[in-house]
Short mmCIF file of C-alpha atoms in Angstrom, two decimals:
data_model
loop_
_atom_site.label_atom_id
_atom_site.label_comp_id
_atom_site.label_asym_id
_atom_site.label_seq_id
_atom_site.Cartn_x
_atom_site.Cartn_y
_atom_site.Cartn_z
CA MET A 1 53.30 90.41 15.04
CA ASP A 2 54.73 90.66 11.61
CA GLY A 3 55.09 94.57 10.69
CA LYS A 4 54.99 96.38 7.63
CA TYR A 5 58.71 96.16 6.73
CA GLY A 6 58.62 92.05 6.71
CA GLY A 7 59.30 90.30 9.84
CA TYR A 8 60.20 93.45 11.92
CA HIS A 9 58.32 94.14 15.05
CA THR A 10 56.37 97.21 14.77
CA ASN A 11 54.17 96.66 17.99
CA THR A 12 55.53 97.93 21.44
CA LEU A 13 56.11 94.69 23.08
CA ASN A 14 57.98 96.00 26.09
CA PRO A 15 58.99 98.85 27.70
CA THR A 16 62.32 100.06 27.28
CA CYS A 17 63.91 103.36 29.31
CA THR A 18 60.78 103.98 32.28
CA GLY A 19 59.99 106.13 34.77
CA THR A 20 58.21 105.06 38.43
CA SER A 21 55.26 105.95 39.83
CA VAL A 22 53.99 109.68 39.78
CA ILE A 23 51.37 110.79 42.43
CA ALA A 24 48.89 113.26 42.55
CA VAL A 25 46.16 115.30 44.97
CA VAL A 26 43.80 117.70 44.43
CA TYR A 27 43.56 120.87 47.17
CA ASP A 28 41.20 123.26 47.57
CA GLU A 29 42.17 125.51 44.25
CA GLY A 30 44.47 123.31 42.43
CA VAL A 31 46.52 120.12 41.76
CA ALA A 32 49.36 119.03 43.09
CA VAL A 33 51.84 116.85 41.44
CA MET A 34 54.80 114.15 42.33
CA SER A 35 57.26 112.51 40.06
CA ASP A 36 61.10 111.72 40.50
CA THR A 37 63.59 112.58 38.26
CA VAL A 38 65.12 109.47 37.30
CA VAL A 39 64.65 106.94 34.27
CA SER A 40 65.25 103.59 34.46
CA TYR A 41 66.86 101.06 32.39
CA GLY A 42 65.78 97.72 33.62
CA LYS A 43 66.97 97.42 37.14
CA SER A 44 69.62 100.88 36.30
CA ALA A 45 68.80 103.87 37.32
CA ARG A 46 70.48 105.34 34.36
CA TYR A 47 69.23 108.67 33.24
CA LYS A 48 69.53 111.49 36.09
CA ASN A 49 67.69 114.90 36.09
CA VAL A 50 64.50 113.80 33.72
CA THR A 51 61.33 115.59 34.09
CA ARG A 52 58.49 113.66 34.08
CA GLN A 53 56.09 116.13 33.60
CA TYR A 54 54.68 117.99 30.38
CA LYS A 55 53.75 121.42 31.07
CA VAL A 56 51.24 121.82 27.68
CA ASN A 57 49.76 125.10 29.03
CA ASP A 58 49.28 127.45 31.82
CA ARG A 59 46.24 125.28 32.30
CA VAL A 60 47.97 121.90 32.40
CA ILE A 61 50.38 119.80 33.10
CA VAL A 62 50.93 115.65 31.87
CA ALA A 63 52.64 113.32 34.09
CA PHE A 64 53.88 110.13 32.67
CA SER A 65 55.16 107.04 34.16
CA GLY A 66 56.06 104.17 31.94
CA ASP A 67 57.86 103.82 28.90
CA HIS A 68 59.93 107.68 28.29
CA ALA A 69 60.33 107.23 24.57
CA ASP A 70 56.54 106.54 23.69
CA PHE A 71 55.68 109.87 26.14
CA HIS A 72 58.19 111.78 23.92
CA THR A 73 55.79 110.35 20.95
CA LEU A 74 52.52 111.39 23.05
CA GLN A 75 54.48 115.24 23.74
CA ASN A 76 54.48 115.95 19.60
CA ILE A 77 50.77 114.47 19.60
CA ILE A 78 49.88 116.90 22.21
CA GLU A 79 51.68 119.53 20.74
CA ARG A 80 49.80 119.30 17.21
CA GLN A 81 46.59 119.71 19.48
CA VAL A 82 47.30 122.60 21.16
CA SER A 83 48.50 124.12 17.50
CA LYS A 84 45.00 122.94 16.09
CA TRP A 85 43.23 125.06 19.00
CA ALA A 86 45.28 127.42 18.93
CA VAL A 87 44.17 127.95 14.92
CA VAL A 88 40.55 128.57 16.08
CA GLY A 89 41.66 130.77 19.18
CA GLN A 90 41.14 127.97 21.83
CA LYS A 91 43.45 126.86 24.78
CA LEU A 92 43.28 123.22 25.63
CA ASN A 93 41.69 122.78 28.56
CA PRO A 94 42.02 119.86 30.89
CA SER A 95 39.09 117.78 30.18
CA ALA A 96 38.93 117.99 26.51
CA LEU A 97 43.14 116.78 26.71
CA TYR A 98 42.13 114.11 29.28
CA ALA A 99 39.21 112.74 26.68
CA PHE A 100 41.27 112.83 23.62
CA LEU A 101 43.98 111.31 25.23
CA THR A 102 41.24 108.30 26.76
CA SER A 103 40.87 107.79 23.38
CA LEU A 104 44.27 107.97 21.88
CA MET A 105 45.26 105.38 24.63
CA TYR A 106 42.37 103.38 23.86
CA GLN A 107 42.46 103.13 20.47
CA SER A 108 46.71 102.43 20.56
CA ARG A 109 45.79 99.33 22.80
CA CYS A 110 42.82 98.04 20.08
CA LYS A 111 45.36 97.97 17.68
CA MET A 112 47.76 95.94 19.93
CA ASN A 113 50.49 98.35 19.68
CA PRO A 114 49.82 100.59 23.05
CA PHE A 115 51.49 103.53 24.28
CA TRP A 116 53.50 101.91 27.32
CA ASN A 117 52.26 104.78 29.59
CA THR A 118 50.19 105.46 32.70
CA LEU A 119 49.58 109.20 32.49
CA ILE A 120 48.43 111.88 34.91
CA ILE A 121 46.68 114.85 33.76
CA ALA A 122 46.61 117.72 36.02
CA GLY A 123 44.83 120.87 35.48
CA TRP A 124 42.64 123.99 36.30
CA GLU A 125 38.74 123.65 34.41
CA ASP A 126 37.68 127.10 33.60
CA ASN A 127 33.60 127.09 33.90
CA GLU A 128 30.83 129.82 34.82
CA ASP A 129 31.68 128.94 38.91
CA GLY A 130 34.94 130.35 38.53
CA GLY A 131 36.46 126.49 38.06
CA LYS A 132 37.92 123.71 39.64
CA PRO A 133 40.59 121.19 39.88
CA PHE A 134 40.86 118.04 37.40
CA LEU A 135 43.26 115.15 38.02
CA GLY A 136 42.69 112.39 35.70
CA HIS A 137 44.28 108.96 35.30
CA ILE A 138 44.57 107.23 32.21
CA THR A 139 46.34 103.92 31.94
CA GLN A 140 48.16 101.81 28.94
CA LYS A 141 45.23 99.91 27.89
CA GLY A 142 42.59 103.03 28.04
CA VAL A 143 40.84 102.61 31.35
CA ALA A 144 40.61 106.59 32.32
CA PHE A 145 38.47 107.93 35.49
CA GLU A 146 38.90 111.46 37.56
CA ALA A 147 40.01 111.58 41.56
CA LYS A 148 40.68 113.26 44.14
CA HIS A 149 43.57 111.72 44.58
CA THR A 150 45.87 108.91 42.56
CA ALA A 151 49.25 107.54 41.99
CA THR A 152 50.26 105.17 39.47
CA GLY A 153 52.85 102.02 39.14
CA ILE A 154 53.55 100.55 42.69
CA ALA A 155 52.63 103.89 44.63
CA SER A 156 49.53 102.70 43.58
CA HIS A 157 49.62 99.82 45.67
CA LEU A 158 51.78 101.75 48.75
CA LEU A 159 50.51 105.12 48.52
CA THR A 160 46.82 105.22 48.16
CA GLN A 161 45.66 104.02 51.48
CA VAL A 162 48.14 106.65 53.51
CA ILE A 163 46.80 109.39 51.24
CA GLU A 164 43.49 108.79 51.51
CA ASP A 165 43.51 109.10 55.11
CA GLU A 166 44.74 112.28 55.20
CA THR A 167 42.48 113.47 52.84
CA ARG A 168 39.03 112.02 52.87
CA ASP A 169 36.32 113.03 55.36
CA LYS A 170 38.63 116.11 56.69
CA THR A 171 38.84 119.87 55.72
CA ALA A 172 40.08 120.57 51.92
CA LEU A 173 43.76 120.56 51.56
CA ASN A 174 45.94 124.26 50.76
CA ARG A 175 48.74 123.89 48.80
CA ALA A 176 50.88 123.79 51.07
CA LYS A 177 49.37 120.64 53.66
CA ALA A 178 48.69 118.82 49.45
CA GLU A 179 52.63 119.15 48.71
CA SER A 180 53.55 118.54 52.51
CA ILE A 181 51.77 115.26 51.82
CA LEU A 182 53.35 114.63 48.91
CA ARG A 183 56.88 114.60 50.56
CA ARG A 184 56.09 112.01 52.68
CA ALA A 185 54.54 109.84 50.34
CA VAL A 186 58.49 110.65 48.35
CA GLU A 187 59.75 109.17 51.74
CA LEU A 188 57.66 106.24 51.96
CA ALA A 189 57.82 105.32 48.09
CA ILE A 190 61.62 104.94 48.58
CA TYR A 191 61.58 102.74 51.03
CA HIS A 192 59.87 100.30 49.51
CA ASP A 193 59.81 101.02 45.58
CA CYS A 194 63.41 99.70 43.84
CA LEU A 195 63.50 102.47 41.05
CA ALA A 196 61.97 105.39 42.99
CA ASP A 197 64.21 108.35 43.76
CA ASN A 198 64.71 110.99 46.55
CA GLU A 199 65.38 113.58 43.78
CA PHE A 200 61.99 114.86 42.51
CA GLU A 201 59.62 117.25 41.45
CA ILE A 202 56.30 118.79 42.29
CA GLY A 203 54.11 120.06 39.63
CA VAL A 204 51.63 122.77 40.58
CA VAL A 205 48.56 124.07 38.06
CA GLY A 206 45.48 125.68 40.34
CA LYS A 207 43.12 129.10 39.79
CA THR A 208 46.13 131.59 40.49
CA GLU A 209 48.80 129.72 39.77
CA LYS A 210 49.59 128.95 36.26
CA ALA A 211 51.63 125.34 35.56
CA SER A 212 54.32 125.39 36.50
CA VAL A 213 56.96 122.54 37.56
CA HIS A 214 59.50 123.16 40.59
CA THR A 215 62.71 120.81 41.74
CA GLN A 216 62.21 119.86 45.62
CA LYS A 217 65.24 119.61 47.40
CA PRO A 218 65.84 115.63 47.74
CA ILE A 219 64.39 113.70 50.74
CA ILE A 220 66.78 111.26 52.85
CA GLY A 221 64.46 109.03 55.24
CA ASP A 222 64.96 107.55 58.22
CA TRP A 223 67.09 104.71 57.92
CA SER A 224 67.35 103.99 62.00
CA ILE A 225 65.69 100.51 62.12
CA ALA A 226 68.56 99.21 59.60
CA GLU A 227 70.65 98.83 62.81
CA THR A 228 68.09 96.01 64.78
CA ASN A 229 69.41 93.58 61.77
CA CYS A 230 71.87 92.46 63.01
CA GLN A 231 71.16 89.13 63.81
CA TYR A 232 72.50 85.51 62.50
CA GLU A 233 68.89 83.49 62.72
CA MET B 1 79.49 40.01 48.24
CA ALA B 2 76.56 40.25 50.48
CA ALA B 3 78.19 43.27 51.87
CA VAL B 4 78.23 44.86 48.45
CA ASP B 5 75.24 43.91 47.43
CA SER B 6 73.30 45.50 50.41
CA PHE B 7 75.56 49.03 50.31
CA GLN B 8 74.26 48.85 46.26
CA ASN B 9 70.70 48.34 47.68
CA GLY B 10 70.55 51.09 49.92
CA VAL B 11 72.44 53.29 47.15
CA LEU B 12 69.42 52.24 44.79
CA GLN B 13 67.03 52.58 47.48
CA CYS B 14 67.51 55.93 47.77
CA GLU B 15 67.19 56.79 43.92
CA ILE B 16 63.59 54.73 44.30
CA GLU B 17 62.26 57.03 47.28
CA PRO B 18 63.28 60.36 46.84
CA ASN B 19 62.83 62.63 50.03
CA GLY B 20 60.62 65.99 49.47
CA PHE B 21 57.24 65.90 47.44
CA ASP B 22 56.75 63.43 45.10
CA PHE B 23 55.76 64.79 41.76
CA SER B 24 55.15 61.61 40.08
CA ASN B 25 51.39 63.06 39.42
CA CYS B 26 52.52 66.03 37.22
CA THR B 27 51.95 63.64 34.03
CA ARG B 28 48.78 62.53 34.79
CA ASN B 29 47.78 65.88 35.93
CA CYS B 30 48.62 67.24 32.60
CA ALA B 31 47.27 64.57 30.71
CA LEU B 32 43.83 65.12 32.44
CA ALA B 33 44.19 69.16 31.86
CA ARG B 34 44.34 68.46 27.94
CA MET B 35 40.93 66.29 28.21
CA GLY B 36 39.14 69.20 29.82
CA ALA B 37 39.68 68.49 33.60
CA ALA B 38 40.44 71.30 35.65
CA PRO B 39 42.35 71.13 38.74
CA PRO B 40 41.13 72.22 42.23
CA ARG B 41 41.87 75.80 43.61
CA LEU B 42 44.01 76.15 46.18
CA ASN B 43 42.36 77.84 48.73
CA SER B 44 44.78 81.17 49.43
CA THR B 45 44.72 83.40 52.48
CA GLY B 46 45.04 86.29 50.57
CA THR B 47 45.95 88.64 53.60
CA THR B 48 46.84 91.32 55.60
CA ILE B 49 49.05 89.90 58.62
CA VAL B 50 51.02 92.86 60.02
CA ALA B 51 53.48 92.64 63.71
CA VAL B 52 55.05 95.45 65.63
CA THR B 53 57.41 95.28 68.47
CA TYR B 54 57.30 97.54 71.05
CA LYS B 55 58.87 98.44 74.38
CA ASP B 56 58.44 95.09 76.38
CA GLY B 57 56.58 92.83 73.78
CA VAL B 58 54.82 91.89 70.20
CA VAL B 59 51.77 93.07 68.77
CA MET B 60 50.64 90.47 65.94
CA GLY B 61 47.54 90.87 63.87
CA ALA B 62 45.86 89.42 60.50
CA ASP B 63 42.49 89.77 59.02
CA SER B 64 40.46 86.97 58.05
CA ARG B 65 39.84 86.49 54.82
CA ALA B 66 40.17 83.46 53.06
CA THR B 67 39.83 83.49 48.94
CA ALA B 68 39.71 80.82 46.37
CA GLY B 69 40.35 82.68 43.23
CA ASN B 70 37.92 85.68 43.50
CA ILE B 71 35.12 83.42 46.10
CA ILE B 72 35.62 84.71 49.56
CA ALA B 73 35.96 80.78 50.65
CA ASP B 74 36.31 81.10 54.23
CA LYS B 75 35.11 85.35 56.12
CA HIS B 76 36.36 84.09 60.06
CA CYS B 77 39.37 82.58 58.64
CA GLU B 78 42.33 82.06 61.88
CA LYS B 79 45.34 83.16 60.63
CA VAL B 80 46.67 84.00 63.99
CA HIS B 81 48.04 80.76 65.05
CA TYR B 82 48.88 80.01 68.54
CA ILE B 83 52.78 77.80 68.68
CA THR B 84 53.16 78.49 72.62
CA ASP B 85 51.78 80.64 74.96
CA SER B 86 53.96 83.51 74.51
CA ILE B 87 54.71 82.60 70.91
CA TYR B 88 52.19 83.11 67.76
CA ALA B 89 52.64 83.23 64.03
CA CYS B 90 50.64 84.87 61.74
CA GLY B 91 50.04 83.39 58.19
CA ALA B 92 49.82 84.17 54.70
CA GLY B 93 49.79 82.33 51.56
CA THR B 94 48.46 79.01 51.06
CA ALA B 95 46.09 78.21 54.20
CA ALA B 96 46.32 74.46 54.13
CA ASP B 97 50.17 74.72 54.16
CA LEU B 98 50.23 77.17 57.26
CA ASP B 99 47.75 75.14 59.05
CA GLN B 100 49.87 72.33 58.95
CA VAL B 101 53.50 74.26 59.79
CA THR B 102 52.14 75.87 62.39
CA LYS B 103 50.63 72.95 64.03
CA MET B 104 54.08 71.20 63.14
CA LEU B 105 56.10 74.02 65.22
CA SER B 106 53.69 74.13 68.19
CA SER B 107 54.06 70.16 68.87
CA SER B 108 57.54 70.23 68.06
CA LEU B 109 58.21 73.62 70.56
CA ARG B 110 55.77 71.60 73.06
CA LEU B 111 58.08 68.57 72.60
CA LEU B 112 61.34 70.50 73.31
CA GLU B 113 59.61 72.93 76.29
CA LEU B 114 58.92 68.80 78.09
CA ASN B 115 62.60 67.38 76.85
CA THR B 116 64.59 70.56 77.96
CA GLY B 117 62.45 71.80 81.10
CA ARG B 118 62.35 75.18 79.58
CA LYS B 119 60.31 78.29 78.07
CA ALA B 120 60.68 77.66 74.29
CA ARG B 121 62.23 80.44 72.17
CA VAL B 122 60.90 82.51 69.65
CA ILE B 123 64.45 82.07 67.95
CA THR B 124 63.70 78.07 68.01
CA ALA B 125 60.44 78.62 66.30
CA LEU B 126 62.11 80.03 63.71
CA ARG B 127 64.96 78.03 63.04
CA ILE B 128 62.80 74.78 62.93
CA ALA B 129 60.09 76.88 60.11
CA LYS B 130 63.28 78.01 58.14
CA GLN B 131 64.71 74.53 57.81
CA HIS B 132 61.30 72.79 56.97
CA LEU B 133 60.32 75.33 54.26
CA PHE B 134 63.88 74.98 52.81
CA ASN B 135 63.31 71.51 52.73
CA TYR B 136 60.81 71.84 50.09
CA MET B 137 62.43 74.21 48.20
CA GLY B 138 59.09 77.06 48.46
CA TYR B 139 56.68 74.01 47.34
CA ILE B 140 54.78 74.60 50.76
CA GLY B 141 53.64 78.27 50.15
CA ALA B 142 53.88 79.69 53.58
CA TYR B 143 54.75 82.83 54.92
CA LEU B 144 54.80 83.50 58.47
CA LEU B 145 55.15 86.73 61.24
CA ILE B 146 57.00 84.67 63.68
CA GLY B 147 56.62 86.75 66.71
CA GLY B 148 56.95 86.63 70.80
CA VAL B 149 58.55 86.67 74.22
CA ASP B 150 60.85 84.22 75.70
CA PRO B 151 63.19 84.58 78.70
CA THR B 152 65.72 86.78 76.44
CA GLY B 153 63.13 89.53 75.21
CA PRO B 154 60.40 90.27 72.42
CA TYR B 155 61.49 89.50 69.00
CA LEU B 156 59.71 89.22 65.41
CA TYR B 157 61.18 87.30 62.61
CA ASP B 158 59.89 87.16 58.46
CA VAL B 159 59.66 83.63 56.98
CA SER B 160 59.86 83.14 53.47
CA ALA B 161 58.71 80.46 51.67
CA ASN B 162 61.86 79.28 50.57
CA GLY B 163 63.25 80.22 53.39
CA VAL B 164 64.81 83.33 53.85
CA THR B 165 64.29 84.79 57.35
CA MET B 166 64.96 88.72 58.93
CA ALA B 167 64.56 89.74 61.98
CA ARG B 168 62.75 92.93 62.23
CA PRO B 169 61.22 96.07 64.28
CA PHE B 170 58.18 95.91 62.48
CA ALA B 171 56.51 93.62 59.29
CA ALA B 172 53.56 93.07 57.18
CA GLN B 173 53.44 89.85 54.57
CA GLY B 174 50.51 89.09 52.68
CA SER B 175 48.63 90.83 49.35
CA GLY B 176 47.51 93.52 51.51
CA SER B 177 51.11 94.08 52.68
CA TYR B 178 51.60 97.17 50.49
CA ALA B 179 48.90 99.35 52.23
CA ALA B 180 49.60 97.87 55.44
CA ILE B 181 53.72 98.23 55.34
CA THR B 182 53.68 101.98 54.32
CA VAL B 183 51.68 102.75 57.42
CA LEU B 184 54.01 101.22 59.68
CA GLU B 185 56.80 102.97 57.96
CA LYS B 186 54.86 106.08 58.64
CA ASP B 187 54.17 105.65 61.91
CA PHE B 188 56.64 103.44 63.72
CA LYS B 189 58.82 104.61 66.40
CA ILE B 190 61.27 102.73 68.88
CA GLY B 191 59.98 102.23 72.52
CA MET B 192 56.21 102.71 71.76
CA THR B 193 53.37 101.86 75.01
CA GLU B 194 51.47 99.00 74.52
CA GLU B 195 48.48 101.02 73.69
CA GLU B 196 50.34 102.56 70.67
CA ALA B 197 51.69 99.79 69.18
CA SER B 198 48.05 98.12 69.22
CA ASN B 199 46.61 101.00 67.46
CA LEU B 200 49.51 101.43 64.57
CA VAL B 201 48.56 97.34 63.92
CA GLN B 202 44.76 98.25 63.45
CA VAL B 203 45.63 100.87 61.30
CA ALA B 204 47.91 98.92 59.45
CA LEU B 205 45.53 96.41 58.92
CA HIS B 206 42.61 98.47 57.98
CA ALA B 207 44.70 99.80 55.24
CA GLY B 208 45.13 96.52 53.80
CA MET B 209 41.68 95.18 53.97
CA HIS B 210 40.43 98.81 52.72
CA GLY B 211 42.69 98.43 49.73
CA ASP B 212 43.40 95.07 48.82
CA ASN B 213 40.32 92.91 47.29
CA ALA B 214 41.64 89.72 49.02
CA SER B 215 42.05 90.99 52.66
CA GLY B 216 38.83 92.63 54.69
CA ASN B 217 35.59 90.92 56.45
CA SER B 218 37.18 91.37 60.16
CA LEU B 219 40.82 91.39 62.41
CA ASN B 220 42.16 89.49 64.68
CA LEU B 221 44.86 90.67 67.16
CA VAL B 222 46.83 88.98 69.92
CA VAL B 223 49.24 91.20 72.80
CA ILE B 224 52.51 89.07 73.78
CA THR B 225 54.11 90.69 77.14
CA PRO B 226 56.17 88.80 79.54
CA GLU B 227 53.51 88.02 81.90
CA LYS B 228 50.66 87.19 79.53
CA THR B 229 49.17 87.35 76.03
CA ILE B 230 45.89 88.67 74.84
CA PHE B 231 43.87 87.77 72.36
CA ARG B 232 41.33 90.20 70.70
CA GLY B 233 39.26 89.67 68.51
CA PRO B 234 37.03 89.25 66.51
CA ILE B 235 36.96 93.06 65.50
CA VAL B 236 34.92 94.11 62.55
CA PRO B 237 36.11 97.80 61.66
CA ASP B 238 33.48 100.27 60.19
CA PHE B 239 33.70 100.16 56.66
CA CYS B 240 33.63 96.49 56.90
CA ASN B 241 29.92 96.76 58.27
CA LYS B 242 28.91 100.04 55.97
CA PRO B 243 30.68 100.52 52.59
CA GLU B 244 31.88 104.33 52.46
CA PRO B 245 30.15 106.77 50.16
CA ILE B 246 31.66 106.65 46.93
CA GLU B 247 33.44 109.35 45.70
CA SER B 248 33.45 109.16 41.52
CA ASP B 249 30.54 109.81 39.53
CA TYR B 250 30.63 107.07 37.30
CA LYS B 251 26.96 106.95 35.09
CA PHE B 252 25.80 108.95 32.70
CA LYS B 253 23.58 111.20 33.58
CA THR B 254 20.07 111.44 32.21
CA GLY B 255 19.72 113.31 29.22
CA SER B 256 23.44 112.92 27.91
CA THR B 257 22.18 110.33 25.00
CA THR B 258 19.40 112.65 22.75
CA VAL B 259 16.13 110.00 21.87
CA LEU B 260 15.31 110.16 18.64
CA LYS B 261 11.73 107.84 18.78
CA LYS B 262 9.92 106.30 21.10
CA LYS B 263 7.57 103.35 20.82
CA GLU B 264 5.26 101.15 23.51
CA ILE B 265 4.14 97.66 22.70
CA LYS B 266 1.48 96.90 25.14
CA PHE B 267 1.11 92.91 25.76
CA ASP B 268 -1.00 91.10 28.00
CA ILE B 269 -0.10 88.65 30.52
CA VAL B 270 -1.32 85.08 29.55
CA GLU B 271 0.81 82.72 32.05
CA SER B 272 3.03 83.42 34.70
CA MET B 273 6.51 82.18 36.12
CA ASP B 274 6.53 84.43 38.94
CA MET B 275 7.12 82.50 42.08
CA HIS B 276 6.85 84.55 45.69
#
């Protein structure tokens, strides 16, 4: 596509440095979000210890998968929104940010210059009934929905069913159970996602917890079945 | 002179009659496509197939949906194919290719059993399948899980259309394999009982049938032990009979849009095309 600068592409065509899946689960008094800390350059795990979660304010965390540079731009745009709301003395709440980002992603996609990201917006939504957890998922095309648990990228194929089995028809989770589900999810993800890493973070935001992102102990996993394939067939 | 001629003829014959697939219709097909004639859709088994080895034997299972694009072509497609009494193959990929390849394997192994006087081995089925599929460079779209019990023990192998094979303690293939393999990774243990293995296969199939559009309807199981082979199916899971309640709220609630003006037009029905 011809850009303003005479023949150079000014529209996003491919992602360069990418983050892999993000997995998030709602529990009784908040939301927990898991993302690993590696940003890949194609198939190379080039940048380690990179956080893929952005703490917008005490009530909202935005996590991304996809292009890292596009997410940096989004962070700046979100910061500007936070300032605009602060001018009128308001704190940005999750559903407002979610609505804003949905429009932004969709508009960019309509201009054929998308933000090459899938975003997870996790937060605590204040309302008259004391508040409730909020979890939103926005894709690169601007498809947006709220859910009780969600995953982006390959994890959406691998882990959705397993997480659903743990959460459907069961009593509401607490924070510890939600985090343990996410830890199990990391172990299962590293078995089948080439771009996933065992060093990861869990971001938590809830009724009593201010938004915070915590580094976790790396997960090794069980590789004993490797010994069963010593055969020439 | 004659000897050279006949040799040259032999060489020329090879050039005229190549082995493998004949792609000479491709030019014709391209011309037809340009004229607007759409080629027929391949019947794919967009599938979930799962197999698990346990202490004494193998449990294998598959869903039963065959798709042609976005339509379900066959609700009760048989994807657990008989090879011998103690060897079965679950197949994902192109439905016709799978049927033919498994029939070929079954007859080759039966002939081998009659010729050698011994029970056929799982690894033999694997070798024959692998050499056949590699010959066709992946154009025969057969992705198989070959499992069974022979005099040397229980085995499970995974074969892809291009000829890659691997021995595995548990495996899943098909479009629903992403969901199924995660369930297997989560709950597989070495040395399970037959009941544990059978349950694990069913849970893995449920995950695939639930999460994948191209898998579903019902499932078939086969349990292969040294003494006997039990075929179980079709089993219809609950969520295939009755859909689970939707948790998300997609609709705009009434009153979301303010009504500014209302106008009612009354009209009489002169002639009705209603058919009762």
